[in-house]
């Protein structure tokens, strides 16, 4: 590795932060993000790297013999689980440690990951139906409950997509979606499709409720990332409260 | 019979979440199988060995972590891929919802009971996963260092 000038160090650090940010938004644990940034910077010739990451921010300072200390920060917002991107980013950072690709190559591989494969909208709609139906049966719903839950799952996906275009606030989208879902499940029982409104809606609730985030927040705290854990814990409890409020509101109307 | 239906539902539910989390190809099938596997273990611990909910959650998520670590090494991908989608049937989403539902209806006693249940259940799962990860990595590192010396 050639000795880095100040400008080069800045550029490499920029890409390391870019990879870290993308990992964080596609669902990596904080520890993995910190570890990857540290490894990437070290691979490019830093002698010491200090990384601090929480769910909404990354701060990195890297030190080296040929350049003055470089610091960059990122404000990270919005996270959706995209495990394919996480997989590819992980491979990229291994590749960087193994053979230090140059800036052009880095940019090209990052762009390839950014516009990576996603399931098409129709597949996502069908997935919603599959998941809602499965969980309605899982928690003890009947066959008709499953059908009703699957249909509501499809409608909810369209509703969610429309709402997300209108508002970027996750809580308000969740509130509207859960009220809509609650109304539909009561309506389904009212017209005779399905027997138990609560069994129908539990399938839809599983799609909205942040159960994974809740469990992961405790995992974060157990592995020492207390701040991240607390932030995720409060986020998921608030979201769960909002969803319960939505369904309570819908039940209240019937 | 009821258990068989539940196991099928766990498999399909994990498959659905695998697609939502954007897992593709063979990994998707193995991730969905993780959901089937973890629920089978949970039922086994609960019904045959008579463990309570928390012990069953701890043990089955610990064994899920072993499965996920193995799968991750085989497919060369982060452990999260198999861990998150596999733990879906066990995740206390329904009881988290129920807890908040009691809170909204001001059923204080039910809220207290279910909030303790949800928190302890999630904590048991998290403890099972964290402990297994740490111990597995420790043994793996020691073993690979030992093997590296011999070679």
Coordinates of C-alpha atoms in Angstrom, one line a residue:
Chain A
X1 CA 0.0 0.0 0.0
X2 CA 1.4 3.4 -1.0
X3 CA 1.5 6.1 1.7
X4 CA -1.7 8.1 1.8
X5 CA -1.9 11.9 1.4
X6 CA -4.5 13.9 3.4
X7 CA -6.8 14.0 0.4
X8 CA -6.6 10.3 -0.3
X9 CA -7.1 9.4 3.3
X10 CA -10.3 11.6 3.2
X11 CA -11.6 9.8 0.2
X12 CA -11.0 6.3 1.5
X13 CA -12.5 7.2 4.8
X14 CA -15.5 8.6 2.9
X15 CA -16.1 5.2 1.3
X16 CA -15.5 3.3 4.5
X17 CA -18.3 5.5 6.1
X18 CA -20.5 4.9 3.1
X19 CA -20.2 1.2 3.5
X20 CA -20.8 1.5 7.3
X21 CA -23.9 3.6 6.7
X22 CA -25.3 1.2 4.2
X23 CA -24.7 -1.7 6.5
X24 CA -26.4 0.1 9.3
X25 CA -29.5 0.9 7.2
X26 CA -29.7 -2.6 5.8
X27 CA -30.0 -4.1 9.3
X28 CA -26.4 -4.9 10.6
X29 CA -25.7 -4.9 14.3
X30 CA -23.7 -1.9 15.6
X31 CA -20.7 -4.0 16.5
X32 CA -20.4 -5.3 12.9
X33 CA -20.5 -1.8 11.5
X34 CA -17.8 -0.5 13.8
X35 CA -15.7 -3.6 13.1
X36 CA -16.0 -3.2 9.3
X37 CA -15.1 0.4 9.3
X38 CA -12.1 -0.3 11.5
X39 CA -10.9 -3.1 9.3
X40 CA -11.4 -1.1 6.1
X41 CA -9.4 1.9 7.3
X42 CA -6.7 -0.3 8.7
X43 CA -6.4 -2.2 5.3
X44 CA -5.8 1.2 3.6
X45 CA -3.0 2.0 6.0
X46 CA -4.4 3.7 9.1
X47 CA -2.4 3.0 12.2
X48 CA -5.3 3.7 14.6
X49 CA -9.0 4.0 14.0
X50 CA -11.7 5.1 16.5
X51 CA -15.3 4.4 15.5
X52 CA -18.4 5.2 17.5
X53 CA -21.7 4.1 16.1
X54 CA -25.3 4.3 17.4
X55 CA -28.4 3.6 15.3
X56 CA -28.6 7.2 14.0
X57 CA -25.0 8.3 13.8
X58 CA -21.5 7.2 12.9
X59 CA -18.3 9.0 14.0
X60 CA -14.9 7.9 12.8
X61 CA -11.4 9.3 13.3
X62 CA -8.5 7.6 11.7
X63 CA -4.8 8.2 12.4
X64 CA -1.8 7.4 10.3
X65 CA 1.9 8.3 9.9
X66 CA 1.6 10.0 6.5
X67 CA -1.5 12.1 7.1
X68 CA -3.0 14.2 9.9
X69 CA -5.9 12.7 11.9
X70 CA -9.1 12.6 9.7
X71 CA -12.6 12.7 11.2
X72 CA -15.9 12.2 9.4
X73 CA -19.4 11.9 10.8
X74 CA -22.7 10.6 9.4
X75 CA -26.3 11.2 10.4
X76 CA -28.0 7.9 9.6
X77 CA -31.8 7.8 9.2
X78 CA -34.2 5.2 8.0
X79 CA -33.6 1.5 8.2
X80 CA -35.2 -1.3 6.3
X81 CA -34.0 -4.9 6.6
X82 CA -32.2 -5.6 3.3
X83 CA -30.2 -8.8 4.0
X84 CA -29.1 -9.2 0.4
X85 CA -27.3 -5.8 0.5
X86 CA -25.9 -6.7 3.9
X87 CA -24.5 -9.9 2.5
X88 CA -22.9 -8.1 -0.4
X89 CA -21.5 -5.3 1.8
X90 CA -19.9 -7.9 4.0
X91 CA -18.3 -9.5 1.0
X92 CA -17.1 -6.2 -0.3
X93 CA -15.4 -5.3 3.1
X94 CA -13.7 -8.7 3.1
X95 CA -12.5 -8.1 -0.4
X96 CA -11.2 -4.7 0.6
X97 CA -9.2 -6.3 3.5
X98 CA -7.8 -8.9 1.2
X99 CA -6.7 -6.8 -1.8
X100 CA -7.3 -3.0 -1.2
X101 CA -9.1 -2.1 -4.5
X102 CA -8.7 1.5 -5.7
X103 CA -11.2 4.3 -5.5
X104 CA -12.8 3.7 -8.9
X105 CA -13.4 0.1 -8.2
X106 CA -14.8 0.9 -4.8
X107 CA -17.3 3.3 -6.3
X108 CA -18.3 0.8 -8.9
X109 CA -19.0 -2.0 -6.5
X110 CA -20.9 0.3 -4.1
X111 CA -23.1 1.5 -7.0
X112 CA -23.8 -2.1 -7.9
X113 CA -24.9 -2.9 -4.4
X114 CA -27.1 0.2 -4.2
X115 CA -29.1 -0.8 -7.2
X116 CA -29.2 -4.5 -6.2
X117 CA -32.0 -7.0 -6.7
X118 CA -35.3 -6.4 -4.9
X119 CA -38.5 -8.4 -5.0
X120 CA -41.0 -6.7 -7.3
X121 CA -44.1 -5.1 -5.9
X122 CA -46.5 -7.9 -6.9
X123 CA -44.3 -10.4 -5.1
X124 CA -44.3 -8.2 -2.0
X125 CA -48.1 -8.0 -2.1
X126 CA -48.3 -11.8 -2.3
X127 CA -45.8 -12.2 0.5
X128 CA -47.9 -10.0 2.7
X129 CA -50.9 -12.3 2.0
X130 CA -48.8 -15.4 2.7
X131 CA -47.3 -14.0 6.0
X132 CA -50.6 -12.7 7.3
X133 CA -52.4 -15.9 6.5
X134 CA -49.7 -18.0 8.1
X135 CA -49.7 -16.1 11.4
X136 CA -53.5 -16.0 11.6
X137 CA -53.4 -19.9 11.5
X138 CA -50.3 -20.0 13.7
X139 CA -52.1 -18.3 16.6
X140 CA -55.1 -20.5 16.3
X141 CA -57.3 -18.9 13.6
X142 CA -59.7 -21.0 11.4
X143 CA -59.4 -21.6 7.7
X144 CA -61.8 -18.7 6.9
X145 CA -59.8 -16.5 9.3
X146 CA -56.7 -17.3 7.2
X147 CA -58.4 -16.3 4.0
X148 CA -59.7 -13.0 5.5
X149 CA -56.3 -12.2 6.9
X150 CA -54.6 -12.9 3.6
X151 CA -57.0 -10.6 1.7
X152 CA -56.5 -7.8 4.3
X153 CA -52.8 -8.3 4.1
X154 CA -53.0 -7.6 0.3
X155 CA -55.1 -4.5 0.9
X156 CA -52.8 -3.3 3.7
X157 CA -49.7 -3.5 1.4
X158 CA -51.4 -1.1 -1.1
X159 CA -52.6 1.2 1.7
X160 CA -49.1 1.2 3.2
X161 CA -47.4 2.0 -0.1
X162 CA -49.9 4.9 -0.6
X163 CA -49.4 6.3 2.9
X164 CA -45.6 6.0 2.7
X165 CA -45.6 8.3 -0.4
X166 CA -47.5 10.9 1.7
X167 CA -45.6 10.8 5.0
X168 CA -42.1 9.9 6.1
X169 CA -43.1 9.6 9.7
X170 CA -43.1 5.9 10.6
X171 CA -45.4 6.3 13.6
X172 CA -48.2 8.0 11.7
X173 CA -48.0 5.4 8.9
X174 CA -48.2 2.6 11.5
X175 CA -51.2 4.3 13.2
X176 CA -53.1 4.7 9.9
X177 CA -52.3 1.2 8.7
X178 CA -53.3 -0.4 12.0
X179 CA -56.6 1.5 12.1
X180 CA -57.3 0.5 8.5
X181 CA -56.4 -3.2 9.3
X182 CA -58.6 -3.2 12.4
X183 CA -61.5 -1.8 10.5
X184 CA -61.2 -4.3 7.7
X185 CA -60.9 -7.3 10.1
X186 CA -64.1 -6.2 11.9
X187 CA -65.8 -5.7 8.6
X188 CA -64.7 -9.2 7.5
X189 CA -66.4 -10.7 10.5
X190 CA -69.4 -8.5 10.0
X191 CA -70.0 -9.7 6.4
X192 CA -69.4 -13.3 7.5
X193 CA -65.9 -13.9 6.1
X194 CA -64.0 -15.4 9.1
X195 CA -65.2 -15.8 12.6
X196 CA -62.7 -14.1 15.0
X197 CA -61.7 -10.5 14.4
X198 CA -58.7 -10.8 16.8
X199 CA -57.4 -13.9 15.0
X200 CA -57.7 -12.2 11.6
X201 CA -55.9 -9.1 12.8
X202 CA -53.1 -10.9 14.6
X203 CA -51.8 -12.0 11.2
X204 CA -51.7 -8.3 10.0
X205 CA -50.2 -7.2 13.4
X206 CA -47.3 -9.5 12.9
X207 CA -46.3 -7.6 9.8
X208 CA -46.5 -4.2 11.5
X209 CA -45.3 -5.0 15.1
X210 CA -41.5 -4.4 15.7
X211 CA -41.0 -7.8 17.4
X212 CA -37.6 -8.3 15.8
X213 CA -36.4 -4.8 16.8
X214 CA -37.7 -5.4 20.3
X215 CA -35.7 -8.6 20.7
X216 CA -32.7 -7.2 19.0
X217 CA -32.7 -4.2 21.3
X218 CA -32.2 -6.6 24.3
X219 CA -29.5 -8.4 22.3
X220 CA -27.7 -5.1 21.8
X221 CA -27.8 -4.3 25.5
X222 CA -26.5 -7.8 26.4
X223 CA -23.6 -7.4 24.1
X224 CA -22.6 -4.1 25.5
X225 CA -24.2 -1.5 23.2
X226 CA -26.4 0.1 25.9
X227 CA -27.2 3.3 24.1
X228 CA -28.2 1.6 20.8
X229 CA -30.2 -0.9 22.8
X230 CA -32.1 1.7 24.7
X231 CA -32.9 3.7 21.5
X232 CA -34.2 0.7 19.7
X233 CA -36.1 -0.5 22.8
X234 CA -38.0 2.9 23.1
X235 CA -38.5 3.0 19.4
X236 CA -40.1 -0.4 19.3
X237 CA -42.3 0.1 22.4
X238 CA -43.6 3.4 21.0
X239 CA -44.3 1.8 17.7
X240 CA -46.1 -1.1 19.4
X241 CA -48.2 1.4 21.4
X242 CA -49.1 3.2 18.2
X243 CA -50.2 0.0 16.5
X244 CA -52.3 -1.0 19.6
X245 CA -53.9 2.4 19.6
X246 CA -54.8 2.0 15.9
X247 CA -56.5 -1.4 16.5
X248 CA -58.2 -0.2 19.7
X249 CA -59.6 2.7 17.8
X250 CA -61.0 0.4 15.1
X251 CA -62.5 -2.0 17.6
X252 CA -64.1 1.0 19.4
X253 CA -66.0 2.0 16.3
X254 CA -67.6 -1.4 15.9
Chain B
X1 CA -52.5 -32.3 14.4
X2 CA -52.6 -28.8 15.8
X3 CA -48.8 -28.8 16.1
X4 CA -48.4 -29.9 12.5
X5 CA -50.5 -27.0 11.2
X6 CA -48.6 -24.6 13.5
X7 CA -45.2 -25.9 12.2
X8 CA -46.3 -25.4 8.6
X9 CA -47.5 -21.9 9.5
X10 CA -44.1 -21.2 11.1
X11 CA -42.3 -22.4 8.0
X12 CA -44.5 -20.2 5.7
X13 CA -44.3 -17.2 8.0
X14 CA -40.5 -17.3 8.1
X15 CA -40.5 -17.7 4.3
X16 CA -42.6 -14.6 4.1
X17 CA -40.4 -12.6 6.4
X18 CA -37.4 -13.9 4.5
X19 CA -38.8 -12.3 1.3
X20 CA -39.6 -9.1 3.2
X21 CA -36.0 -9.0 4.4
X22 CA -34.9 -9.4 0.8
X23 CA -33.2 -12.8 1.1
X24 CA -32.8 -14.6 -2.3
X25 CA -32.2 -18.1 -3.7
X26 CA -31.1 -21.1 -1.6
X27 CA -30.5 -18.9 1.4
X28 CA -34.2 -18.1 1.5
X29 CA -35.1 -21.7 1.8
X30 CA -32.6 -22.4 4.6
X31 CA -33.7 -19.2 6.4
X32 CA -37.4 -20.4 6.2
X33 CA -36.4 -23.8 7.4
X34 CA -34.9 -22.1 10.5
X35 CA -38.4 -21.0 11.5
X36 CA -39.7 -24.5 11.2
X37 CA -36.7 -25.8 13.2
X38 CA -36.9 -23.3 16.0
X39 CA -40.7 -23.8 16.5
X40 CA -40.2 -27.6 16.5
X41 CA -37.6 -27.2 19.2
X42 CA -39.8 -24.9 21.2
X43 CA -42.7 -27.4 21.1
X44 CA -40.3 -30.2 22.0
X45 CA -38.9 -28.5 25.0
X46 CA -42.3 -27.4 26.2
X47 CA -44.4 -30.5 25.6
X48 CA -42.0 -33.4 26.0
X49 CA -39.5 -32.0 28.5
X50 CA -42.0 -29.8 30.4
X51 CA -39.9 -26.7 30.4
X52 CA -41.6 -23.4 31.0
X53 CA -41.9 -20.7 28.3
X54 CA -38.7 -18.9 29.3
X55 CA -36.5 -21.9 29.5
X56 CA -37.9 -23.2 26.2
X57 CA -37.3 -19.8 24.5
X58 CA -33.7 -19.7 25.9
X59 CA -32.9 -23.2 24.8
X60 CA -34.5 -23.1 21.3
X61 CA -33.0 -19.8 20.4
X62 CA -29.6 -21.0 21.6
X63 CA -29.9 -24.0 19.3
X64 CA -31.1 -21.7 16.5
X65 CA -28.0 -19.6 16.9
X66 CA -25.8 -22.7 16.4
X67 CA -27.8 -23.5 13.2
X68 CA -27.4 -19.9 12.0
X69 CA -23.7 -19.8 12.7
X70 CA -23.2 -23.1 10.9
X71 CA -25.4 -22.0 7.9
X72 CA -23.6 -18.6 7.8
X73 CA -20.2 -20.3 7.5
X74 CA -21.5 -22.7 4.9
X75 CA -23.1 -20.0 2.7
X76 CA -20.4 -17.3 3.5
X77 CA -22.9 -14.7 4.7
X78 CA -23.6 -12.7 7.9
X79 CA -25.2 -14.7 10.7
X80 CA -28.1 -12.2 10.9
X81 CA -29.5 -13.6 7.6
X82 CA -30.5 -16.9 9.2
X83 CA -30.9 -15.7 12.8
X84 CA -33.5 -13.0 12.2
X85 CA -35.7 -14.9 9.8
X86 CA -35.4 -18.1 11.8
X87 CA -36.4 -16.5 15.1
X88 CA -39.6 -15.0 13.6
X89 CA -42.1 -17.7 15.0
X90 CA -40.5 -17.2 18.5
X91 CA -40.5 -13.4 18.5
X92 CA -43.0 -12.2 21.1
X93 CA -44.7 -9.8 18.6
X94 CA -48.2 -11.0 19.5
X95 CA -47.7 -10.6 23.2
X96 CA -46.0 -7.2 22.7
X97 CA -49.2 -6.1 20.9
X98 CA -51.4 -7.6 23.6
X99 CA -49.4 -5.8 26.3
X100 CA -49.9 -2.4 24.6
X101 CA -53.6 -3.3 23.9
X102 CA -54.1 -3.8 27.7
X103 CA -52.4 -0.5 28.3
X104 CA -54.7 1.3 25.9
X105 CA -57.8 -0.3 27.5
X106 CA -56.5 0.6 31.0
X107 CA -56.5 -3.1 32.2
X108 CA -53.7 -2.4 34.6
X109 CA -53.4 -6.0 36.0
X110 CA -53.4 -7.7 32.6
X111 CA -51.0 -5.1 31.4
X112 CA -48.6 -5.8 34.2
X113 CA -48.8 -9.5 33.7
X114 CA -48.2 -9.4 29.9
X115 CA -45.5 -6.7 30.0
X116 CA -43.5 -8.9 32.4
X117 CA -44.1 -11.9 30.1
X118 CA -43.1 -10.1 27.0
X119 CA -40.0 -8.6 28.5
X120 CA -38.8 -11.8 30.1
X121 CA -39.6 -13.8 26.9
X122 CA -37.6 -11.4 24.7
X123 CA -34.8 -11.3 27.3
X124 CA -34.6 -15.1 27.4
X125 CA -34.3 -15.2 23.6
X126 CA -31.7 -12.5 23.6
X127 CA -29.8 -14.2 26.3
X128 CA -29.9 -17.5 24.5
X129 CA -28.7 -15.9 21.3
X130 CA -26.0 -13.7 22.8
X131 CA -24.5 -16.5 25.1
X132 CA -24.4 -19.0 22.3
X133 CA -22.8 -16.5 19.9
X134 CA -20.1 -15.6 22.3
X135 CA -19.3 -19.2 23.4
X136 CA -19.4 -20.5 19.8
X137 CA -17.0 -17.8 18.5
X138 CA -14.7 -18.4 21.5
X139 CA -14.5 -22.1 20.8
X140 CA -14.3 -21.5 17.0
X141 CA -11.4 -19.1 17.4
X142 CA -9.5 -21.3 19.8
X143 CA -10.0 -24.3 17.5
X144 CA -8.9 -22.5 14.4
X145 CA -5.9 -21.2 16.1
X146 CA -5.0 -24.7 17.3
X147 CA -5.5 -26.0 13.8
X148 CA -3.5 -23.1 12.3
X149 CA -0.5 -24.0 14.5
X150 CA -0.5 -27.6 13.5
X151 CA -0.6 -26.8 9.8

